[in-house]
């Protein structure tokens, strides 16, 4: 079974600085997706960025970028120019592309990293 | 456009009771997934439905069941509630079943079992 590990329960960064959140995962699959989700205190989970395992180029969405190391099974999130609105729980998640039954698995989440932005 | 909606927002039940949670997906989305998020943890996958059929199931006991209706809305049922079932239950919808399609999450239903 696949597992996702986020080793940083909490991270703190000064506003306008850069922070990197770590994520490692374990899978025997070769084709899968990795995601970073943000969950603000209002609780609604929002997709931040997505990476397909077969794409070597690291995904980027505005101030958010990832460092995807497939061989090391590492998927870190870098937030540049941190803003107060970035404060939230951040979850790394994995999803196999498809299963043998023709369906798709649910997302497997890590335990999350609580990101604090210091003004 | 309306996002994923869930009802009720909060719910308090007693051990042994049964509960039904409801979810309406984004218009046009045919897949609905359910997740359980215990306080301080990441969400755990319970079920995925697509075109009214169960297409994925996580490691949850048979007390948990779900269904999807012709309008693609969904219900999650939990029987014989235990204290450990207290959690935020999240519903997510996506356009298609395949793994790469973004799942859009609702605000969740907070279930407290006393």
PDB file of C-alpha atoms in Angstrom:
ATOM      1  CA  UNK A   1       0.000   0.000   0.000  1.00  0.00           C
ATOM      2  CA  UNK A   2       1.146   3.500  -0.683  1.00  0.00           C
ATOM      3  CA  UNK A   3       2.062   5.860   2.131  1.00  0.00           C
ATOM      4  CA  UNK A   4       2.719   9.590   2.266  1.00  0.00           C
ATOM      5  CA  UNK A   5       4.939  11.106   4.942  1.00  0.00           C
ATOM      6  CA  UNK A   6       5.166  14.751   5.930  1.00  0.00           C
ATOM      7  CA  UNK A   7       7.898  15.049   8.521  1.00  0.00           C
ATOM      8  CA  UNK A   8       7.278  18.686   9.468  1.00  0.00           C
ATOM      9  CA  UNK A   9       4.204  19.041  11.703  1.00  0.00           C
ATOM     10  CA  UNK A  10       4.645  22.824  11.742  1.00  0.00           C
ATOM     11  CA  UNK A  11       6.644  25.405   9.839  1.00  0.00           C
ATOM     12  CA  UNK A  12       6.939  29.141  10.390  1.00  0.00           C
ATOM     13  CA  UNK A  13       8.109  31.754   7.885  1.00  0.00           C
ATOM     14  CA  UNK A  14       8.322  35.519   7.753  1.00  0.00           C
ATOM     15  CA  UNK A  15       6.001  37.269   5.352  1.00  0.00           C
ATOM     16  CA  UNK A  16       7.610  37.747   1.903  1.00  0.00           C
ATOM     17  CA  UNK A  17      10.182  35.000   2.506  1.00  0.00           C
ATOM     18  CA  UNK A  18      10.390  31.547   0.957  1.00  0.00           C
ATOM     19  CA  UNK A  19       9.488  28.307   2.666  1.00  0.00           C
ATOM     20  CA  UNK A  20       9.763  24.678   1.578  1.00  0.00           C
ATOM     21  CA  UNK A  21       7.466  21.929   2.820  1.00  0.00           C
ATOM     22  CA  UNK A  22       8.708  18.348   2.606  1.00  0.00           C
ATOM     23  CA  UNK A  23       6.901  15.229   1.485  1.00  0.00           C
ATOM     24  CA  UNK A  24       8.051  11.703   0.789  1.00  0.00           C
ATOM     25  CA  UNK A  25       5.971   8.820  -0.432  1.00  0.00           C
ATOM     26  CA  UNK A  26       6.242   5.122  -0.959  1.00  0.00           C
ATOM     27  CA  UNK A  27       4.735   3.263  -3.893  1.00  0.00           C
ATOM     28  CA  UNK A  28       5.508   0.395  -6.215  1.00  0.00           C
ATOM     29  CA  UNK A  29       3.633   2.059  -9.072  1.00  0.00           C
ATOM     30  CA  UNK A  30       5.329   3.905 -11.890  1.00  0.00           C
ATOM     31  CA  UNK A  31       2.382   5.980 -13.061  1.00  0.00           C
ATOM     32  CA  UNK A  32       0.690   8.208 -10.532  1.00  0.00           C
ATOM     33  CA  UNK A  33      -0.133  11.754  -9.538  1.00  0.00           C
ATOM     34  CA  UNK A  34       1.075  13.854  -6.643  1.00  0.00           C
ATOM     35  CA  UNK A  35      -0.762  16.812  -5.201  1.00  0.00           C
ATOM     36  CA  UNK A  36      -0.413  19.550  -2.651  1.00  0.00           C
ATOM     37  CA  UNK A  37      -3.654  20.643  -1.012  1.00  0.00           C
ATOM     38  CA  UNK A  38      -4.212  23.637   1.236  1.00  0.00           C
ATOM     39  CA  UNK A  39      -6.759  23.573   4.039  1.00  0.00           C
ATOM     40  CA  UNK A  40      -7.322  27.012   5.610  1.00  0.00           C
ATOM     41  CA  UNK A  41      -9.058  27.330   8.959  1.00  0.00           C
ATOM     42  CA  UNK A  42     -12.407  27.517   7.110  1.00  0.00           C
ATOM     43  CA  UNK A  43     -11.764  23.829   6.352  1.00  0.00           C
ATOM     44  CA  UNK A  44     -12.378  23.758   2.585  1.00  0.00           C
ATOM     45  CA  UNK A  45      -9.573  21.828   0.930  1.00  0.00           C
ATOM     46  CA  UNK A  46      -8.119  23.570  -2.132  1.00  0.00           C
ATOM     47  CA  UNK A  47      -5.761  22.114  -4.726  1.00  0.00           C
ATOM     48  CA  UNK A  48      -2.511  24.076  -4.861  1.00  0.00           C
ATOM     49  CA  UNK A  49      -0.498  22.159  -7.425  1.00  0.00           C
ATOM     50  CA  UNK A  50      -0.418  18.815  -9.238  1.00  0.00           C
ATOM     51  CA  UNK A  51       2.428  16.748 -10.681  1.00  0.00           C
ATOM     52  CA  UNK A  52       2.187  13.769 -13.004  1.00  0.00           C
ATOM     53  CA  UNK A  53       4.877  11.210 -12.323  1.00  0.00           C
ATOM     54  CA  UNK A  54       5.789  10.803 -15.985  1.00  0.00           C
ATOM     55  CA  UNK A  55       6.458  14.484 -16.447  1.00  0.00           C
ATOM     56  CA  UNK A  56      10.032  15.340 -15.578  1.00  0.00           C
ATOM     57  CA  UNK A  57       9.413  19.065 -15.498  1.00  0.00           C
ATOM     58  CA  UNK A  58       8.508  20.373 -12.077  1.00  0.00           C
ATOM     59  CA  UNK A  59       5.041  21.916 -11.856  1.00  0.00           C
ATOM     60  CA  UNK A  60       4.686  25.625 -11.122  1.00  0.00           C
ATOM     61  CA  UNK A  61       1.654  27.699 -10.233  1.00  0.00           C
ATOM     62  CA  UNK A  62       2.494  31.357  -9.680  1.00  0.00           C
ATOM     63  CA  UNK A  63       4.328  31.539  -6.299  1.00  0.00           C
ATOM     64  CA  UNK A  64       4.039  27.782  -5.755  1.00  0.00           C
ATOM     65  CA  UNK A  65       6.460  25.290  -7.245  1.00  0.00           C
ATOM     66  CA  UNK A  66       7.478  21.719  -6.547  1.00  0.00           C
ATOM     67  CA  UNK A  67      10.716  19.794  -6.516  1.00  0.00           C
ATOM     68  CA  UNK A  68       9.784  16.318  -7.739  1.00  0.00           C
ATOM     69  CA  UNK A  69      12.480  13.675  -7.341  1.00  0.00           C
ATOM     70  CA  UNK A  70      10.937  10.442  -8.607  1.00  0.00           C
ATOM     71  CA  UNK A  71      13.839   8.154  -7.789  1.00  0.00           C
ATOM     72  CA  UNK A  72      14.012   9.494  -4.245  1.00  0.00           C
ATOM     73  CA  UNK A  73      10.195   9.522  -3.987  1.00  0.00           C
ATOM     74  CA  UNK A  74      10.299  13.074  -2.781  1.00  0.00           C
ATOM     75  CA  UNK A  75       7.834  15.852  -3.581  1.00  0.00           C
ATOM     76  CA  UNK A  76       8.486  19.148  -1.819  1.00  0.00           C
ATOM     77  CA  UNK A  77       6.494  22.366  -2.139  1.00  0.00           C
ATOM     78  CA  UNK A  78       8.183  25.746  -2.318  1.00  0.00           C
ATOM     79  CA  UNK A  79       6.183  28.863  -1.559  1.00  0.00           C
ATOM     80  CA  UNK A  80       7.878  32.071  -2.639  1.00  0.00           C
ATOM     81  CA  UNK A  81       7.054  35.552  -1.355  1.00  0.00           C
ATOM     82  CA  UNK A  82       4.906  34.114   1.453  1.00  0.00           C
ATOM     83  CA  UNK A  83       1.693  35.986   2.161  1.00  0.00           C
ATOM     84  CA  UNK A  84      -0.546  36.035   5.217  1.00  0.00           C
ATOM     85  CA  UNK A  85      -3.218  34.233   3.208  1.00  0.00           C
ATOM     86  CA  UNK A  86      -0.889  31.282   2.766  1.00  0.00           C
ATOM     87  CA  UNK A  87      -1.344  30.341   6.413  1.00  0.00           C
ATOM     88  CA  UNK A  88      -3.059  26.957   6.478  1.00  0.00           C
ATOM     89  CA  UNK A  89      -2.568  23.219   6.802  1.00  0.00           C
ATOM     90  CA  UNK A  90      -0.829  21.819   3.756  1.00  0.00           C
ATOM     91  CA  UNK A  91      -1.359  18.219   2.762  1.00  0.00           C
ATOM     92  CA  UNK A  92       0.692  16.207   0.338  1.00  0.00           C
ATOM     93  CA  UNK A  93      -1.346  13.554  -1.465  1.00  0.00           C
ATOM     94  CA  UNK A  94      -0.783  10.647  -3.838  1.00  0.00           C
ATOM     95  CA  UNK A  95      -3.118   8.971  -6.265  1.00  0.00           C
ATOM     96  CA  UNK A  96      -2.498   5.989  -8.488  1.00  0.00           C
ATOM     97  CA  UNK A  97      -3.450   6.664 -12.075  1.00  0.00           C
ATOM     98  CA  UNK A  98      -5.885   3.748 -12.280  1.00  0.00           C
ATOM     99  CA  UNK A  99      -6.524   0.426 -10.613  1.00  0.00           C
ATOM    100  CA  UNK A 100      -6.964  -3.033 -12.066  1.00  0.00           C
ATOM    101  CA  UNK A 101     -10.738  -2.810 -11.737  1.00  0.00           C
ATOM    102  CA  UNK A 102     -10.899   0.097 -14.132  1.00  0.00           C
ATOM    103  CA  UNK A 103     -11.623   2.517 -11.351  1.00  0.00           C
ATOM    104  CA  UNK A 104      -9.417   4.995  -9.629  1.00  0.00           C
ATOM    105  CA  UNK A 105      -8.162   5.013  -6.087  1.00  0.00           C
ATOM    106  CA  UNK A 106      -8.871   7.772  -3.677  1.00  0.00           C
ATOM    107  CA  UNK A 107      -6.237  10.222  -2.599  1.00  0.00           C
ATOM    108  CA  UNK A 108      -3.751   9.077   0.033  1.00  0.00           C
ATOM    109  CA  UNK A 109      -2.858  12.018   2.244  1.00  0.00           C
ATOM    110  CA  UNK A 110      -0.004  12.758   4.580  1.00  0.00           C
ATOM    111  CA  UNK A 111      -0.653  14.065   8.092  1.00  0.00           C
ATOM    112  CA  UNK A 112      -0.140  17.638   7.040  1.00  0.00           C
ATOM    113  CA  UNK A 113       2.135  20.576   7.826  1.00  0.00           C
ATOM    114  CA  UNK A 114       0.761  23.583   9.652  1.00  0.00           C
ATOM    115  CA  UNK A 115       2.227  26.674   7.996  1.00  0.00           C
ATOM    116  CA  UNK A 116       2.417  29.853  10.054  1.00  0.00           C
ATOM    117  CA  UNK A 117       3.144  33.185   8.399  1.00  0.00           C
ATOM    118  CA  UNK A 118       4.786  35.751  10.691  1.00  0.00           C
ATOM    119  CA  UNK A 119       3.899  39.356   9.745  1.00  0.00           C
TER     120      UNK A 119
ATOM    121  CA  UNK B   1     -21.102  28.305 -10.248  1.00  0.00           C
ATOM    122  CA  UNK B   2     -21.845  26.573  -6.963  1.00  0.00           C
ATOM    123  CA  UNK B   3     -19.119  24.428  -5.480  1.00  0.00           C
ATOM    124  CA  UNK B   4     -19.535  21.128  -3.694  1.00  0.00           C
ATOM    125  CA  UNK B   5     -22.147  21.418  -0.986  1.00  0.00           C
ATOM    126  CA  UNK B   6     -22.595  19.206   2.056  1.00  0.00           C
ATOM    127  CA  UNK B   7     -25.282  18.926   4.675  1.00  0.00           C
ATOM    128  CA  UNK B   8     -25.595  19.189   7.537  1.00  0.00           C
ATOM    129  CA  UNK B   9     -22.675  21.356   8.647  1.00  0.00           C
ATOM    130  CA  UNK B  10     -22.553  19.902  12.135  1.00  0.00           C
ATOM    131  CA  UNK B  11     -24.130  16.860  13.688  1.00  0.00           C
ATOM    132  CA  UNK B  12     -24.141  15.371  17.166  1.00  0.00           C
ATOM    133  CA  UNK B  13     -25.097  11.717  17.589  1.00  0.00           C
ATOM    134  CA  UNK B  14     -25.013   9.132  20.350  1.00  0.00           C
ATOM    135  CA  UNK B  15     -23.082   5.866  20.221  1.00  0.00           C
ATOM    136  CA  UNK B  16     -25.035   3.151  18.444  1.00  0.00           C
ATOM    137  CA  UNK B  17     -27.098   5.543  16.355  1.00  0.00           C
ATOM    138  CA  UNK B  18     -27.086   5.842  12.592  1.00  0.00           C
ATOM    139  CA  UNK B  19     -26.236   8.919  10.550  1.00  0.00           C
ATOM    140  CA  UNK B  20     -26.692  10.041   6.931  1.00  0.00           C
ATOM    141  CA  UNK B  21     -24.530  12.720   5.390  1.00  0.00           C
ATOM    142  CA  UNK B  22     -25.338  14.352   2.065  1.00  0.00           C
ATOM    143  CA  UNK B  23     -23.280  15.768  -0.750  1.00  0.00           C
ATOM    144  CA  UNK B  24     -24.099  17.622  -3.958  1.00  0.00           C
ATOM    145  CA  UNK B  25     -21.294  17.718  -6.526  1.00  0.00           C
ATOM    146  CA  UNK B  26     -20.382  20.539  -8.829  1.00  0.00           C
ATOM    147  CA  UNK B  27     -22.741  20.650 -11.802  1.00  0.00           C
ATOM    148  CA  UNK B  28     -21.433  18.362 -14.542  1.00  0.00           C
ATOM    149  CA  UNK B  29     -19.274  16.278 -12.215  1.00  0.00           C
ATOM    150  CA  UNK B  30     -20.092  12.592 -12.273  1.00  0.00           C
ATOM    151  CA  UNK B  31     -17.738  11.290  -9.606  1.00  0.00           C
ATOM    152  CA  UNK B  32     -18.104  11.725  -5.860  1.00  0.00           C
ATOM    153  CA  UNK B  33     -15.631  10.615  -3.209  1.00  0.00           C
ATOM    154  CA  UNK B  34     -15.939  10.529   0.559  1.00  0.00           C
ATOM    155  CA  UNK B  35     -13.139  11.073   3.070  1.00  0.00           C
ATOM    156  CA  UNK B  36     -12.911  10.958   6.854  1.00  0.00           C
ATOM    157  CA  UNK B  37     -10.619  13.479   8.546  1.00  0.00           C
ATOM    158  CA  UNK B  38      -9.944  12.865  12.199  1.00  0.00           C
ATOM    159  CA  UNK B  39      -8.687  15.907  14.105  1.00  0.00           C
ATOM    160  CA  UNK B  40      -5.002  16.462  13.504  1.00  0.00           C
ATOM    161  CA  UNK B  41      -4.755  13.959  10.652  1.00  0.00           C
ATOM    162  CA  UNK B  42      -4.987  13.977   6.898  1.00  0.00           C
ATOM    163  CA  UNK B  43      -8.189  12.798   5.223  1.00  0.00           C
ATOM    164  CA  UNK B  44      -8.664   9.077   4.708  1.00  0.00           C
ATOM    165  CA  UNK B  45     -10.431   7.722   1.650  1.00  0.00           C
ATOM    166  CA  UNK B  46     -13.735   5.943   2.281  1.00  0.00           C
ATOM    167  CA  UNK B  47     -15.552   5.554  -1.070  1.00  0.00           C
ATOM    168  CA  UNK B  48     -15.592   6.732  -4.636  1.00  0.00           C
ATOM    169  CA  UNK B  49     -18.664   6.599  -6.853  1.00  0.00           C
ATOM    170  CA  UNK B  50     -18.891   7.219 -10.560  1.00  0.00           C
ATOM    171  CA  UNK B  51     -22.035   7.074 -12.629  1.00  0.00           C
ATOM    172  CA  UNK B  52     -23.905   5.686  -9.609  1.00  0.00           C
ATOM    173  CA  UNK B  53     -21.564   2.727  -9.170  1.00  0.00           C
ATOM    174  CA  UNK B  54     -19.019   2.160  -6.433  1.00  0.00           C
ATOM    175  CA  UNK B  55     -15.604   2.306  -8.087  1.00  0.00           C
ATOM    176  CA  UNK B  56     -13.312   2.490  -5.101  1.00  0.00           C
ATOM    177  CA  UNK B  57     -13.369   1.644  -1.416  1.00  0.00           C
ATOM    178  CA  UNK B  58     -10.930   2.417   1.373  1.00  0.00           C
ATOM    179  CA  UNK B  59     -10.190   0.403   4.494  1.00  0.00           C
ATOM    180  CA  UNK B  60     -13.361   1.096   6.439  1.00  0.00           C
ATOM    181  CA  UNK B  61     -15.758  -1.362   8.123  1.00  0.00           C
ATOM    182  CA  UNK B  62     -19.079  -2.414   6.637  1.00  0.00           C
ATOM    183  CA  UNK B  63     -20.829   0.012   8.973  1.00  0.00           C
ATOM    184  CA  UNK B  64     -19.951   2.604   6.342  1.00  0.00           C
ATOM    185  CA  UNK B  65     -21.995   2.608   3.153  1.00  0.00           C
ATOM    186  CA  UNK B  66     -22.802   5.086   0.426  1.00  0.00           C
ATOM    187  CA  UNK B  67     -24.785   5.547  -2.704  1.00  0.00           C
ATOM    188  CA  UNK B  68     -25.001   7.927  -5.616  1.00  0.00           C
ATOM    189  CA  UNK B  69     -28.238   9.101  -7.136  1.00  0.00           C
ATOM    190  CA  UNK B  70     -29.168   9.747 -10.798  1.00  0.00           C
ATOM    191  CA  UNK B  71     -28.482  13.465 -10.301  1.00  0.00           C
ATOM    192  CA  UNK B  72     -24.970  12.474  -9.064  1.00  0.00           C
ATOM    193  CA  UNK B  73     -25.566  13.617  -5.502  1.00  0.00           C
ATOM    194  CA  UNK B  74     -24.463  11.174  -2.846  1.00  0.00           C
ATOM    195  CA  UNK B  75     -25.195   9.997   0.662  1.00  0.00           C
ATOM    196  CA  UNK B  76     -22.808   8.472   3.179  1.00  0.00           C
ATOM    197  CA  UNK B  77     -24.376   6.298   5.865  1.00  0.00           C
ATOM    198  CA  UNK B  78     -22.708   5.170   9.041  1.00  0.00           C
ATOM    199  CA  UNK B  79     -24.422   2.619  11.255  1.00  0.00           C
ATOM    200  CA  UNK B  80     -23.804   1.678  14.894  1.00  0.00           C
ATOM    201  CA  UNK B  81     -21.782   4.823  15.545  1.00  0.00           C
ATOM    202  CA  UNK B  82     -18.655   4.582  17.675  1.00  0.00           C
ATOM    203  CA  UNK B  83     -16.843   7.370  19.497  1.00  0.00           C
ATOM    204  CA  UNK B  84     -14.016   6.930  17.000  1.00  0.00           C
ATOM    205  CA  UNK B  85     -16.306   7.930  14.150  1.00  0.00           C
ATOM    206  CA  UNK B  86     -16.159  11.521  15.374  1.00  0.00           C
ATOM    207  CA  UNK B  87     -14.504  13.391  12.529  1.00  0.00           C
ATOM    208  CA  UNK B  88     -14.902  15.840   9.675  1.00  0.00           C
ATOM    209  CA  UNK B  89     -16.435  14.032   6.709  1.00  0.00           C
ATOM    210  CA  UNK B  90     -15.402  15.506   3.396  1.00  0.00           C
ATOM    211  CA  UNK B  91     -17.044  15.014   0.049  1.00  0.00           C
ATOM    212  CA  UNK B  92     -15.157  15.676  -3.175  1.00  0.00           C
ATOM    213  CA  UNK B  93     -16.401  15.725  -6.732  1.00  0.00           C
ATOM    214  CA  UNK B  94     -14.552  15.398 -10.009  1.00  0.00           C
ATOM    215  CA  UNK B  95     -15.555  15.465 -13.639  1.00  0.00           C
ATOM    216  CA  UNK B  96     -14.245  12.027 -14.423  1.00  0.00           C
ATOM    217  CA  UNK B  97     -13.004   8.978 -12.554  1.00  0.00           C
ATOM    218  CA  UNK B  98      -9.389   8.908 -13.683  1.00  0.00           C
ATOM    219  CA  UNK B  99      -6.701   9.731 -11.174  1.00  0.00           C
ATOM    220  CA  UNK B 100      -5.511  12.974 -12.692  1.00  0.00           C
ATOM    221  CA  UNK B 101      -8.789  14.819 -12.574  1.00  0.00           C
ATOM    222  CA  UNK B 102      -8.896  17.425  -9.837  1.00  0.00           C
ATOM    223  CA  UNK B 103     -11.078  16.617  -6.874  1.00  0.00           C
ATOM    224  CA  UNK B 104     -13.003  19.606  -5.574  1.00  0.00           C
ATOM    225  CA  UNK B 105     -13.782  19.386  -1.892  1.00  0.00           C
ATOM    226  CA  UNK B 106     -16.813  20.540   0.003  1.00  0.00           C
ATOM    227  CA  UNK B 107     -16.676  22.275   3.396  1.00  0.00           C
ATOM    228  CA  UNK B 108     -17.363  19.040   5.250  1.00  0.00           C
ATOM    229  CA  UNK B 109     -19.753  17.777   7.896  1.00  0.00           C
ATOM    230  CA  UNK B 110     -18.453  17.768  11.446  1.00  0.00           C
ATOM    231  CA  UNK B 111     -19.789  14.645  13.187  1.00  0.00           C
ATOM    232  CA  UNK B 112     -19.502  14.357  16.955  1.00  0.00           C
ATOM    233  CA  UNK B 113     -20.390  11.044  18.576  1.00  0.00           C
ATOM    234  CA  UNK B 114     -21.032  11.148  22.333  1.00  0.00           C
TER     235      UNK B 114
END
